[in-house]
Amino acid sequence: MVAGTAAPLILTSHPLQRAGAWAVAVMASRPSPQEVSTDDLDGVASRLVEDVTAAAVAAKETAAYDWWKVLFALYPNSKATHSKRPRDRAALRESMAELFAADPAGAVTRPCTFCGMPASAVWTKSNLPMFDTNKALNTLPPGVPGWPVCRGCRICAWALPYAAWVTAGSATVLTCERDEAEASFARRNVLRARRVMQLGFDGLPVGARAELVAARALRALPPRLPAGTTLWSFKNDNQEPWLRVTRTRRAVPVFLAAVTGSAELRRGWRLLERSLTYRDRSGQVTVSGPDEAARLLFEAEDGRSRSLLMQLHRLLSSEDRSWRAVDRASLTRLAFTYAKDVLGMTTDLEPVAELIADWIEHGSGSPRGRLAEYRAVALSDYKLGALLLQAQYRLTMDGRRVAAGPQHWKPLIEQRPRGWEQRMLLGATVFRLLQERGVAIAAESAERSEDERDDSLADLLEQPPLGLDEDDEMGPA
């Protein structure tokens, strides 16, 4: 770039333009979008034209046609995806190249919708994903037939799917407070895009969803560095366009650093991953545990997402699973570390957990029955308060020591922020105490033998957490 001239590509705050800008940088082998030159833009534009043209004329039964499905989900009315698109490759190549041509000298320009640079071209939904149709004129400046888009941002708009985690019908892009995470996410997806073009989606093994790719990017950040991350997942076709936004809390990279640096936390995470892995009758993975575990780090904007603490609570309180003490300790510490590092919770639950464990162990009837009684009310503030009061009376009448009083359990039974999470952590602590005391609460029956358990735990310690160091899920290049 010549000193004193304007940069041909500007990194903006718009998530779609931003993803496309990082794709351009990766495809041009530049460390950042700000270092992309005009020659780089020319090269990336040529590559886009060739890839789009190849997908548009590909036969439906070929792997290359899968990339056309990606393009159709983002640009359903474009020249490359319309049902009446030209089948002549040369003609289609020419019409696509016109989309990315430089603005003519002396043309009337307006500020680019994304970056504010002078732009003579105006685009509508035909070429811009997640924008209104050209019929919605009331959303545009007066007298403007479309959205002004400069050359750099036009190229970004079509480079977008390279930096996105794509399926045949949707795309997911990432924005983060740290550019390093955005660059890592883009690099991995640009490689995946090339493999989709060559092998099709069926040629890629199960695994490495957008959340796991994002978790890998966050893990690569400097340790103990907070960074908020957002995933924007969307479909833009002509049927039912939608947008789903999920976010991580800023402290998630801190939590991932803690998991990476602790053998016990790594064991806990691997146990979580295994519990979320499902296979068919032939033994093939149908649901990837690492993918599902990584998804628990993200919270949906509409509230429709699973809680990591809830998943751990279900594992630890399930009657169908009998964890060894070392397993339960790892999962419990994982829950408390997440609560402390990510949610900022530092409550001491040991006295209240000891009260409940004493009541389960020494109360009337069978420990298993009292445990079932506790499980039924564990997450209810009012019902848990009634059970704690009952436990205090029972132990007092039996002449036993009462480990905790109302001043200890008050935060657990009031409707206050984080009360629900604290009750889940209380359950994890109760189950750990019962197991440490050797209270018989579940039958081993069909569980694995102790030797098998020892072997599996040894394997867990040898495996990387979160699948972050595994690169074979995308198949051969």
CSV table of C-alpha atoms in Angstrom, one decimal:
chain,number,residue,atom,x,y,z
A,1,MET,CA,0.0,0.0,0.0
A,2,VAL,CA,1.3,3.4,-0.9
A,3,ALA,CA,1.9,5.7,2.1
A,4,GLY,CA,-0.8,8.3,2.5
A,5,THR,CA,-3.4,6.5,0.5
A,6,ALA,CA,-6.6,5.2,2.0
A,7,ALA,CA,-6.7,1.5,3.0
A,8,PRO,CA,-8.7,-0.5,0.4
A,9,LEU,CA,-10.3,-2.6,3.2
A,10,ILE,CA,-11.6,-1.3,6.6
A,11,LEU,CA,-12.5,-3.6,9.5
A,12,THR,CA,-15.8,-2.4,10.8
A,13,SER,CA,-18.0,-3.4,13.7
A,14,HIS,CA,-20.7,-5.1,11.5
A,15,PRO,CA,-20.4,-8.8,12.3
A,16,LEU,CA,-21.0,-9.9,8.7
A,17,GLN,CA,-18.6,-7.4,7.1
A,18,ARG,CA,-16.1,-8.1,9.8
A,19,ALA,CA,-16.1,-11.9,9.2
A,20,GLY,CA,-15.7,-11.2,5.4
A,21,ALA,CA,-12.8,-8.9,6.1
A,22,TRP,CA,-11.0,-11.6,8.1
A,23,ALA,CA,-11.7,-14.1,5.3
A,24,VAL,CA,-10.1,-11.7,2.8
A,25,ALA,CA,-7.0,-11.3,5.1
A,26,VAL,CA,-6.7,-15.1,5.5
A,27,MET,CA,-7.1,-15.8,1.8
A,28,ALA,CA,-4.5,-13.1,1.0
A,29,SER,CA,-2.1,-14.5,3.6
A,30,ARG,CA,-2.2,-11.2,5.5
A,31,PRO,CA,-2.1,-11.0,9.3
A,32,SER,CA,-5.0,-8.6,9.5
A,33,PRO,CA,-7.6,-6.9,7.2
A,34,GLN,CA,-5.8,-3.5,7.7
A,35,GLU,CA,-2.8,-4.9,5.8
A,36,VAL,CA,-4.7,-6.1,2.8
A,37,SER,CA,-3.6,-4.3,-0.4
A,38,THR,CA,-5.4,-3.5,-3.6
A,39,ASP,CA,-3.5,-6.3,-5.3
A,40,ASP,CA,-4.7,-8.6,-2.6
A,41,LEU,CA,-8.3,-7.6,-3.2
A,42,ASP,CA,-7.8,-8.3,-6.9
A,43,GLY,CA,-6.5,-11.8,-6.1
A,44,VAL,CA,-9.3,-12.6,-3.6
A,45,ALA,CA,-12.0,-11.3,-6.0
A,46,SER,CA,-10.6,-13.6,-8.8
A,47,ARG,CA,-10.7,-16.5,-6.4
A,48,LEU,CA,-14.3,-15.8,-5.4
A,49,VAL,CA,-15.4,-15.6,-9.0
A,50,GLU,CA,-13.8,-18.9,-9.8
A,51,ASP,CA,-15.3,-20.7,-6.8
A,52,VAL,CA,-18.7,-19.2,-7.2
A,53,THR,CA,-18.8,-20.1,-10.9
A,54,ALA,CA,-17.6,-23.7,-10.3
A,55,ALA,CA,-20.4,-24.2,-7.7
A,56,ALA,CA,-23.1,-22.6,-9.9
A,57,VAL,CA,-22.5,-24.9,-12.8
A,58,ALA,CA,-21.8,-28.1,-10.7
A,59,ALA,CA,-24.0,-31.1,-11.2
A,60,LYS,CA,-26.3,-31.8,-8.3
A,61,GLU,CA,-24.8,-35.2,-7.5
A,62,THR,CA,-21.3,-33.8,-7.1
A,63,ALA,CA,-19.5,-32.6,-4.0
A,64,ALA,CA,-18.9,-29.2,-5.5
A,65,TYR,CA,-22.7,-28.6,-5.6
A,66,ASP,CA,-22.7,-28.4,-1.7
A,67,TRP,CA,-20.9,-25.1,-1.9
A,68,TRP,CA,-23.7,-23.8,-4.2
A,69,LYS,CA,-26.1,-24.8,-1.3
A,70,VAL,CA,-24.1,-22.6,1.0
A,71,LEU,CA,-24.3,-19.7,-1.5
A,72,PHE,CA,-28.0,-20.2,-2.0
A,73,ALA,CA,-28.6,-19.9,1.8
A,74,LEU,CA,-26.9,-16.6,1.9
A,75,TYR,CA,-27.6,-15.0,-1.5
A,76,PRO,CA,-30.8,-16.7,-2.8
A,77,ASN,CA,-31.6,-14.1,-5.6
A,78,SER,CA,-28.0,-13.6,-6.9
A,79,LYS,CA,-26.9,-14.3,-10.4
A,80,ALA,CA,-25.0,-17.3,-9.2
A,81,THR,CA,-27.9,-19.0,-7.3
A,82,HIS,CA,-31.1,-18.0,-9.1
A,83,SER,CA,-32.9,-20.8,-10.8
A,84,LYS,CA,-32.6,-19.0,-14.1
A,85,ARG,CA,-28.8,-18.4,-13.8
A,86,PRO,CA,-26.8,-18.9,-17.0
A,87,ARG,CA,-25.2,-22.3,-17.3
A,88,ASP,CA,-22.5,-21.0,-19.6
A,89,ARG,CA,-19.4,-20.8,-17.3
A,90,ALA,CA,-17.8,-18.0,-19.2
A,91,ALA,CA,-20.9,-15.8,-19.2
A,92,LEU,CA,-21.5,-16.4,-15.5
A,93,ARG,CA,-17.8,-15.7,-14.7
A,94,GLU,CA,-18.1,-12.4,-16.5
A,95,SER,CA,-21.3,-11.3,-14.6
A,96,MET,CA,-19.8,-12.3,-11.3
A,97,ALA,CA,-16.6,-10.4,-12.0
A,98,GLU,CA,-18.7,-7.2,-12.5
A,99,LEU,CA,-19.9,-7.4,-8.9
A,100,PHE,CA,-16.3,-6.9,-7.6
A,101,ALA,CA,-15.0,-4.4,-10.2
A,102,ALA,CA,-13.5,-1.2,-9.0
A,103,ASP,CA,-15.8,1.9,-9.0
A,104,PRO,CA,-15.5,3.8,-12.3
A,105,ALA,CA,-13.5,7.0,-12.2
A,106,GLY,CA,-15.8,10.1,-11.9
A,107,ALA,CA,-18.8,8.1,-10.8
A,108,VAL,CA,-21.3,9.5,-8.4
A,109,THR,CA,-20.5,8.1,-5.0
A,110,ARG,CA,-22.2,7.9,-1.6
A,111,PRO,CA,-20.8,6.7,1.8
A,112,CYS,CA,-20.5,2.9,2.0
A,113,THR,CA,-23.2,1.4,4.3
A,114,PHE,CA,-20.5,-0.5,6.2
A,115,CYS,CA,-17.3,1.5,6.3
A,116,GLY,CA,-18.2,5.0,5.0
A,117,MET,CA,-15.7,4.9,2.1
A,118,PRO,CA,-16.9,6.4,-1.2
A,119,ALA,CA,-19.1,3.9,-3.1
A,120,SER,CA,-20.8,4.1,-6.5
A,121,ALA,CA,-22.3,0.6,-6.5
A,122,VAL,CA,-25.7,0.0,-4.7
A,123,TRP,CA,-26.7,-3.5,-3.7
A,124,THR,CA,-29.8,-5.1,-2.3
A,125,LYS,CA,-30.7,-8.5,-0.8
A,126,SER,CA,-29.7,-10.2,-4.0
A,127,ASN,CA,-26.1,-9.8,-3.1
A,128,LEU,CA,-26.2,-8.8,0.6
A,129,PRO,CA,-27.0,-11.5,3.2
A,130,MET,CA,-29.5,-10.5,5.9
A,131,PHE,CA,-30.6,-7.2,4.2
A,132,ASP,CA,-34.1,-6.1,3.1
A,133,THR,CA,-35.3,-6.7,-0.4
A,134,ASN,CA,-35.2,-3.8,-2.9
A,135,LYS,CA,-39.0,-3.4,-2.4
A,136,ALA,CA,-38.5,-2.1,1.2
A,137,LEU,CA,-37.6,1.4,0.0
A,138,ASN,CA,-38.7,3.0,3.3
A,139,THR,CA,-35.6,1.6,5.0
A,140,LEU,CA,-33.2,3.2,2.4
A,141,PRO,CA,-32.1,6.8,2.1
A,142,PRO,CA,-34.5,8.9,-0.1
A,143,GLY,CA,-34.0,8.3,-3.8
A,144,VAL,CA,-31.4,5.5,-3.3
A,145,PRO,CA,-32.3,2.2,-5.1
A,146,GLY,CA,-30.1,0.1,-2.8
A,147,TRP,CA,-27.4,0.1,-0.2
A,148,PRO,CA,-24.1,1.8,-1.2
A,149,VAL,CA,-21.3,-0.6,-0.9
A,150,CYS,CA,-17.6,0.1,-1.7
A,151,ARG,CA,-15.5,-2.5,-3.5
A,152,GLY,CA,-13.7,-3.7,-0.4
A,153,CYS,CA,-17.0,-4.4,1.4
A,154,ARG,CA,-18.5,-6.0,-1.7
A,155,ILE,CA,-15.7,-8.5,-1.7
A,156,CYS,CA,-16.2,-9.0,2.1
A,157,ALA,CA,-19.9,-9.7,1.6
A,158,TRP,CA,-19.0,-12.7,-0.7
A,159,ALA,CA,-15.9,-13.8,1.3
A,160,LEU,CA,-18.2,-14.1,4.3
A,161,PRO,CA,-19.0,-17.9,3.9
A,162,TYR,CA,-15.3,-18.7,3.9
A,163,ALA,CA,-14.8,-17.3,7.4
A,164,ALA,CA,-18.1,-18.7,8.7
A,165,TRP,CA,-18.9,-22.1,10.0
A,166,VAL,CA,-21.4,-23.1,7.3
A,167,THR,CA,-23.9,-25.8,6.7
A,168,ALA,CA,-26.0,-26.5,3.6
A,169,GLY,CA,-28.6,-24.0,4.9
A,170,SER,CA,-27.0,-21.6,7.4
A,171,ALA,CA,-23.8,-19.8,8.4
A,172,THR,CA,-22.3,-18.8,11.8
A,173,VAL,CA,-19.8,-16.0,12.2
A,174,LEU,CA,-17.9,-14.9,15.3
A,175,THR,CA,-17.1,-11.5,16.8
A,176,CYS,CA,-14.8,-11.1,19.8
A,177,GLU,CA,-13.2,-8.4,21.8
A,178,ARG,CA,-9.8,-9.9,20.8
A,179,ASP,CA,-8.8,-9.9,17.2
A,180,GLU,CA,-6.7,-13.1,17.7
A,181,ALA,CA,-9.9,-15.1,18.3
A,182,GLU,CA,-11.6,-13.8,15.2
A,183,ALA,CA,-8.5,-14.5,13.1
A,184,SER,CA,-8.3,-18.1,14.5
A,185,PHE,CA,-11.9,-18.7,13.8
A,186,ALA,CA,-11.6,-17.4,10.3
A,187,ARG,CA,-8.4,-19.4,9.5
A,188,ARG,CA,-10.0,-22.7,10.5
A,189,ASN,CA,-13.2,-22.0,8.6
A,190,VAL,CA,-11.4,-20.9,5.4
A,191,LEU,CA,-9.7,-24.3,5.4
A,192,ARG,CA,-13.0,-26.1,6.1
A,193,ALA,CA,-14.6,-24.2,3.2
A,194,ARG,CA,-12.0,-25.5,0.8
A,195,ARG,CA,-12.6,-29.0,2.0
A,196,VAL,CA,-16.4,-28.6,1.6
A,197,MET,CA,-15.8,-27.5,-2.0
A,198,GLN,CA,-13.7,-30.6,-2.6
A,199,LEU,CA,-15.4,-33.3,-0.5
A,200,GLY,CA,-18.9,-32.0,0.1
A,201,PHE,CA,-20.4,-32.0,3.6
A,202,ASP,CA,-20.7,-35.8,3.5
A,203,GLY,CA,-16.9,-36.0,3.2
A,204,LEU,CA,-16.4,-34.3,6.6
A,205,PRO,CA,-16.6,-36.4,9.8
A,206,VAL,CA,-19.0,-35.6,12.6
A,207,GLY,CA,-17.8,-32.9,14.9
A,208,ALA,CA,-16.2,-29.5,15.3
A,209,ARG,CA,-19.3,-27.3,15.4
A,210,ALA,CA,-19.0,-23.5,15.5
A,211,GLU,CA,-19.0,-23.5,19.3
A,212,LEU,CA,-16.1,-25.9,19.5
A,213,VAL,CA,-14.1,-23.9,16.9
A,214,ALA,CA,-14.8,-20.8,18.9
A,215,ALA,CA,-13.7,-22.5,22.1
A,216,ARG,CA,-10.5,-23.5,20.5
A,217,ALA,CA,-9.9,-19.8,19.4
A,218,LEU,CA,-10.6,-18.6,23.0
A,219,ARG,CA,-8.2,-21.2,24.4
A,220,ALA,CA,-5.5,-19.8,22.2
A,221,LEU,CA,-5.7,-16.4,23.8
A,222,PRO,CA,-3.1,-15.4,26.4
A,223,PRO,CA,-4.0,-17.0,29.8
A,224,ARG,CA,-6.3,-15.2,32.2
A,225,LEU,CA,-7.3,-12.7,29.5
A,226,PRO,CA,-11.1,-12.0,29.6
A,227,ALA,CA,-12.8,-11.6,26.2
A,228,GLY,CA,-16.5,-11.6,25.4
A,229,THR,CA,-17.4,-13.6,22.3
A,230,THR,CA,-20.6,-13.7,20.2
A,231,LEU,CA,-21.7,-16.2,17.6
A,232,TRP,CA,-24.2,-14.9,14.9
A,233,SER,CA,-26.0,-17.9,13.2
A,234,PHE,CA,-28.4,-17.1,10.4
A,235,LYS,CA,-30.1,-18.3,7.3
A,236,ASN,CA,-31.0,-15.8,4.5
A,237,ASP,CA,-33.1,-17.8,2.0
A,238,ASN,CA,-36.4,-16.8,0.5
A,239,GLN,CA,-38.5,-19.1,2.8
A,240,GLU,CA,-37.9,-18.3,6.5
A,241,PRO,CA,-34.8,-16.2,7.2
A,242,TRP,CA,-33.7,-16.3,10.8
A,243,LEU,CA,-31.0,-15.0,13.1
A,244,ARG,CA,-29.8,-16.6,16.4
A,245,VAL,CA,-27.3,-14.9,18.7
A,246,THR,CA,-25.3,-16.7,21.4
A,247,ARG,CA,-22.7,-15.3,23.7
A,248,THR,CA,-20.0,-16.3,26.1
A,249,ARG,CA,-19.3,-14.4,29.3
A,250,ARG,CA,-16.1,-12.5,29.3
A,251,ALA,CA,-14.5,-14.8,31.8
A,252,VAL,CA,-14.9,-18.0,29.7
A,253,PRO,CA,-11.2,-17.8,28.5
A,254,VAL,CA,-10.1,-17.6,32.1
A,255,PHE,CA,-12.2,-20.8,32.8
A,256,LEU,CA,-10.7,-22.6,29.8
A,257,ALA,CA,-7.2,-21.7,31.0
A,258,ALA,CA,-8.0,-23.2,34.4
A,259,VAL,CA,-9.3,-26.4,32.7
A,260,THR,CA,-6.2,-26.6,30.6
A,261,GLY,CA,-3.9,-26.2,33.5
A,262,SER,CA,-5.5,-28.7,35.9
A,263,ALA,CA,-5.5,-32.5,35.6
A,264,GLU,CA,-8.6,-32.8,37.8
A,265,LEU,CA,-10.5,-30.2,35.7
A,266,ARG,CA,-9.4,-31.9,32.5
A,267,ARG,CA,-10.7,-35.2,33.8
A,268,GLY,CA,-14.0,-33.5,34.7
A,269,TRP,CA,-14.4,-32.0,31.3
A,270,ARG,CA,-13.6,-35.2,29.5
A,271,LEU,CA,-16.2,-37.0,31.7
A,272,LEU,CA,-18.7,-34.3,30.6
A,273,GLU,CA,-17.8,-34.8,26.9
A,274,ARG,CA,-18.2,-38.6,27.2
A,275,SER,CA,-21.6,-38.2,28.8
A,276,LEU,CA,-22.7,-36.1,25.9
A,277,THR,CA,-21.4,-38.4,23.2
A,278,TYR,CA,-23.9,-40.7,21.4
A,279,ARG,CA,-23.2,-43.5,19.0
A,280,ASP,CA,-25.4,-45.6,16.7
A,281,ARG,CA,-25.6,-49.4,16.8
A,282,SER,CA,-22.5,-49.6,14.6
A,283,GLY,CA,-20.5,-47.5,17.0
A,284,GLN,CA,-20.3,-44.4,14.8
A,285,VAL,CA,-20.6,-41.1,16.6
A,286,THR,CA,-23.9,-39.4,15.9
A,287,VAL,CA,-23.6,-36.7,18.5
A,288,SER,CA,-20.2,-35.3,19.3
A,289,GLY,CA,-19.5,-34.9,23.0
A,290,PRO,CA,-16.8,-32.2,22.6
A,291,ASP,CA,-19.3,-30.2,20.4
A,292,GLU,CA,-22.1,-30.4,22.9
A,293,ALA,CA,-19.8,-29.6,25.8
A,294,ALA,CA,-18.5,-26.5,24.0
A,295,ARG,CA,-22.1,-25.4,23.3
A,296,LEU,CA,-22.7,-25.2,27.1
A,297,LEU,CA,-20.3,-22.3,27.2
A,298,PHE,CA,-22.6,-20.2,25.1
A,299,GLU,CA,-25.8,-18.5,26.3
A,300,ALA,CA,-28.6,-17.7,23.8
A,301,GLU,CA,-29.9,-14.2,23.5
A,302,ASP,CA,-33.5,-15.5,23.7
A,303,GLY,CA,-32.7,-17.7,26.8
A,304,ARG,CA,-33.1,-21.0,24.8
A,305,SER,CA,-29.8,-22.6,25.7
A,306,ARG,CA,-28.7,-25.2,28.1
A,307,SER,CA,-26.8,-24.4,31.3
A,308,LEU,CA,-23.4,-25.9,32.0
A,309,LEU,CA,-24.2,-26.1,35.7
A,310,MET,CA,-27.5,-27.8,35.0
A,311,GLN,CA,-25.8,-30.4,32.9
A,312,LEU,CA,-23.3,-31.1,35.6
A,313,HIS,CA,-26.1,-31.2,38.2
A,314,ARG,CA,-28.0,-33.8,36.1
A,315,LEU,CA,-24.8,-35.9,35.8
A,316,LEU,CA,-24.0,-35.9,39.5
A,317,SER,CA,-27.6,-36.5,40.7
A,318,SER,CA,-28.6,-39.1,38.1
A,319,GLU,CA,-29.7,-42.4,39.6
A,320,ASP,CA,-28.7,-44.2,36.4
A,321,ARG,CA,-25.0,-43.4,36.9
A,322,SER,CA,-22.7,-44.3,39.8
A,323,TRP,CA,-19.6,-42.2,39.7
A,324,ARG,CA,-16.5,-43.1,41.6
A,325,ALA,CA,-15.3,-40.7,44.2
A,326,VAL,CA,-12.6,-39.4,41.9
A,327,ASP,CA,-15.1,-38.9,39.1
A,328,ARG,CA,-17.5,-37.0,41.4
A,329,ALA,CA,-14.7,-34.9,42.8
A,330,SER,CA,-13.6,-33.9,39.3
A,331,LEU,CA,-17.1,-33.0,38.1
A,332,THR,CA,-17.9,-31.1,41.3
A,333,ARG,CA,-14.7,-29.1,41.1
A,334,LEU,CA,-15.4,-28.3,37.5
A,335,ALA,CA,-18.9,-27.0,38.5
A,336,PHE,CA,-17.4,-24.8,41.3
A,337,THR,CA,-14.6,-23.5,39.1
A,338,TYR,CA,-17.1,-22.5,36.4
A,339,ALA,CA,-19.3,-20.8,39.1
A,340,LYS,CA,-16.3,-18.9,40.5
A,341,ASP,CA,-14.4,-18.0,37.4
A,342,VAL,CA,-17.4,-17.3,35.0
A,343,LEU,CA,-20.3,-16.4,37.3
A,344,GLY,CA,-18.4,-14.8,40.1
A,345,MET,CA,-19.9,-17.1,42.8
A,346,THR,CA,-17.8,-17.7,46.0
A,347,THR,CA,-20.5,-19.1,48.4
A,348,ASP,CA,-19.3,-21.7,51.0
A,349,LEU,CA,-21.9,-24.5,50.8
A,350,GLU,CA,-20.1,-27.0,52.9
A,351,PRO,CA,-22.0,-26.5,56.2
A,352,VAL,CA,-25.5,-26.8,54.5
A,353,ALA,CA,-24.3,-29.8,52.4
A,354,GLU,CA,-23.1,-31.5,55.6
A,355,LEU,CA,-26.5,-30.9,57.3
A,356,ILE,CA,-28.3,-32.6,54.4
A,357,ALA,CA,-25.8,-35.4,54.2
A,358,ASP,CA,-26.1,-36.1,58.0
A,359,TRP,CA,-29.9,-36.2,57.6
A,360,ILE,CA,-29.7,-38.6,54.6
A,361,GLU,CA,-27.2,-40.9,56.4
A,362,HIS,CA,-28.7,-40.9,59.9
A,363,GLY,CA,-32.4,-40.1,59.5
A,364,SER,CA,-35.2,-42.7,59.7
A,365,GLY,CA,-35.8,-45.0,56.8
A,366,SER,CA,-33.3,-45.8,54.0
A,367,PRO,CA,-30.6,-43.4,52.9
A,368,ARG,CA,-31.8,-44.0,49.3
A,369,GLY,CA,-35.3,-42.9,50.1
A,370,ARG,CA,-34.2,-39.8,51.8
A,371,LEU,CA,-31.8,-39.0,48.9
A,372,ALA,CA,-34.8,-39.3,46.6
A,373,GLU,CA,-36.7,-37.0,48.8
A,374,TYR,CA,-33.9,-34.4,48.6
A,375,ARG,CA,-33.5,-34.7,44.9
A,376,ALA,CA,-37.2,-33.9,44.5
A,377,VAL,CA,-36.8,-30.5,46.1
A,378,ALA,CA,-33.2,-29.7,45.5
A,379,LEU,CA,-33.9,-26.9,43.0
A,380,SER,CA,-36.9,-25.4,44.7
A,381,ASP,CA,-36.3,-22.5,47.1
A,382,TYR,CA,-39.4,-23.0,49.3
A,383,LYS,CA,-39.4,-26.8,49.3
A,384,LEU,CA,-35.6,-26.9,50.0
A,385,GLY,CA,-36.2,-24.6,53.0
A,386,ALA,CA,-38.8,-26.9,54.4
A,387,LEU,CA,-36.5,-29.9,54.0
A,388,LEU,CA,-33.6,-28.1,55.7
A,389,LEU,CA,-35.9,-27.3,58.6
A,390,GLN,CA,-37.1,-30.9,58.8
A,391,ALA,CA,-33.5,-32.1,58.8
A,392,GLN,CA,-32.5,-29.7,61.6
A,393,TYR,CA,-35.4,-30.9,63.8
A,394,ARG,CA,-34.7,-34.6,63.1
A,395,LEU,CA,-31.0,-34.3,63.9
A,396,THR,CA,-31.6,-32.2,67.0
A,397,MET,CA,-34.2,-34.7,68.3
A,398,ASP,CA,-31.7,-37.5,67.8
A,399,GLY,CA,-29.1,-35.7,69.8
A,400,ARG,CA,-26.8,-35.2,66.8
A,401,ARG,CA,-24.7,-32.2,65.9
A,402,VAL,CA,-26.4,-29.8,63.5
A,403,ALA,CA,-23.8,-28.5,61.0
A,404,ALA,CA,-25.8,-25.5,59.8
A,405,GLY,CA,-28.6,-23.2,60.8
A,406,PRO,CA,-30.9,-20.8,59.1
A,407,GLN,CA,-28.2,-18.2,58.8
A,408,HIS,CA,-26.3,-20.6,56.6
A,409,TRP,CA,-29.1,-21.7,54.3
A,410,LYS,CA,-30.8,-18.3,54.0
A,411,PRO,CA,-29.1,-17.4,50.6
A,412,LEU,CA,-30.3,-20.8,49.2
A,413,ILE,CA,-34.0,-20.4,49.9
A,414,GLU,CA,-34.6,-16.8,49.0
A,415,GLN,CA,-35.5,-15.6,45.6
A,416,ARG,CA,-32.3,-13.8,44.8
A,417,PRO,CA,-29.8,-13.7,41.8
A,418,ARG,CA,-27.7,-16.9,41.6
A,419,GLY,CA,-29.9,-18.7,44.1
A,420,TRP,CA,-30.8,-21.4,41.5
A,421,GLU,CA,-27.1,-21.9,40.6
A,422,GLN,CA,-26.2,-22.2,44.3
A,423,ARG,CA,-28.8,-24.9,44.9
A,424,MET,CA,-27.3,-26.9,42.0
A,425,LEU,CA,-23.8,-26.5,43.5
A,426,LEU,CA,-25.2,-27.6,46.9
A,427,GLY,CA,-26.5,-30.8,45.3
A,428,ALA,CA,-23.1,-31.5,43.9
A,429,THR,CA,-21.5,-31.1,47.3
A,430,VAL,CA,-24.1,-33.3,49.0
A,431,PHE,CA,-23.5,-36.1,46.6
A,432,ARG,CA,-19.7,-35.8,47.0
A,433,LEU,CA,-20.0,-35.9,50.8
A,434,LEU,CA,-22.3,-39.0,50.7
A,435,GLN,CA,-19.8,-40.8,48.5
A,436,GLU,CA,-16.8,-39.8,50.6
A,437,ARG,CA,-18.7,-41.3,53.6
A,438,GLY,CA,-19.5,-44.5,51.8
A,439,VAL,CA,-23.2,-44.1,52.1
A,440,ALA,CA,-24.8,-46.7,49.9
A,441,ILE,CA,-27.2,-44.7,47.6
A,442,ALA,CA,-27.0,-46.6,44.3
A,443,ALA,CA,-26.4,-50.1,43.0
A,444,GLU,CA,-23.4,-50.8,40.7
A,445,SER,CA,-25.4,-53.4,38.8
A,446,ALA,CA,-24.6,-53.0,35.1
A,447,GLU,CA,-21.8,-50.4,35.7
A,448,ARG,CA,-18.3,-51.1,34.5
A,449,SER,CA,-15.9,-53.0,36.7
A,450,GLU,CA,-13.3,-51.2,38.8
A,451,ASP,CA,-10.5,-52.2,36.6
A,452,GLU,CA,-12.3,-50.8,33.5
A,453,ARG,CA,-13.0,-47.6,35.5
A,454,ASP,CA,-9.3,-47.2,36.4
A,455,ASP,CA,-8.3,-47.7,32.8
A,456,SER,CA,-10.8,-45.2,31.5
A,457,LEU,CA,-9.7,-42.5,34.0
A,458,ALA,CA,-6.1,-43.1,33.1
A,459,ASP,CA,-7.1,-42.5,29.5
A,460,LEU,CA,-8.9,-39.3,30.4
A,461,LEU,CA,-5.8,-37.8,31.9
A,462,GLU,CA,-3.9,-38.5,28.6
A,463,GLN,CA,-6.4,-36.8,26.4
A,464,PRO,CA,-6.5,-33.1,25.6
A,465,PRO,CA,-9.4,-31.1,27.1
A,466,LEU,CA,-12.2,-29.8,24.9
A,467,GLY,CA,-10.7,-31.6,21.8
A,468,LEU,CA,-8.9,-28.3,21.3
A,469,ASP,CA,-5.7,-29.9,20.0
A,470,GLU,CA,-7.5,-32.4,17.7
A,471,ASP,CA,-7.4,-31.4,14.0
A,472,ASP,CA,-8.5,-34.7,12.3
A,473,GLU,CA,-12.2,-34.0,12.5
A,474,MET,CA,-12.2,-32.2,9.2
A,475,GLY,CA,-10.7,-35.0,7.2
A,476,PRO,CA,-7.9,-34.8,4.6
A,477,ALA,CA,-7.2,-31.6,2.8
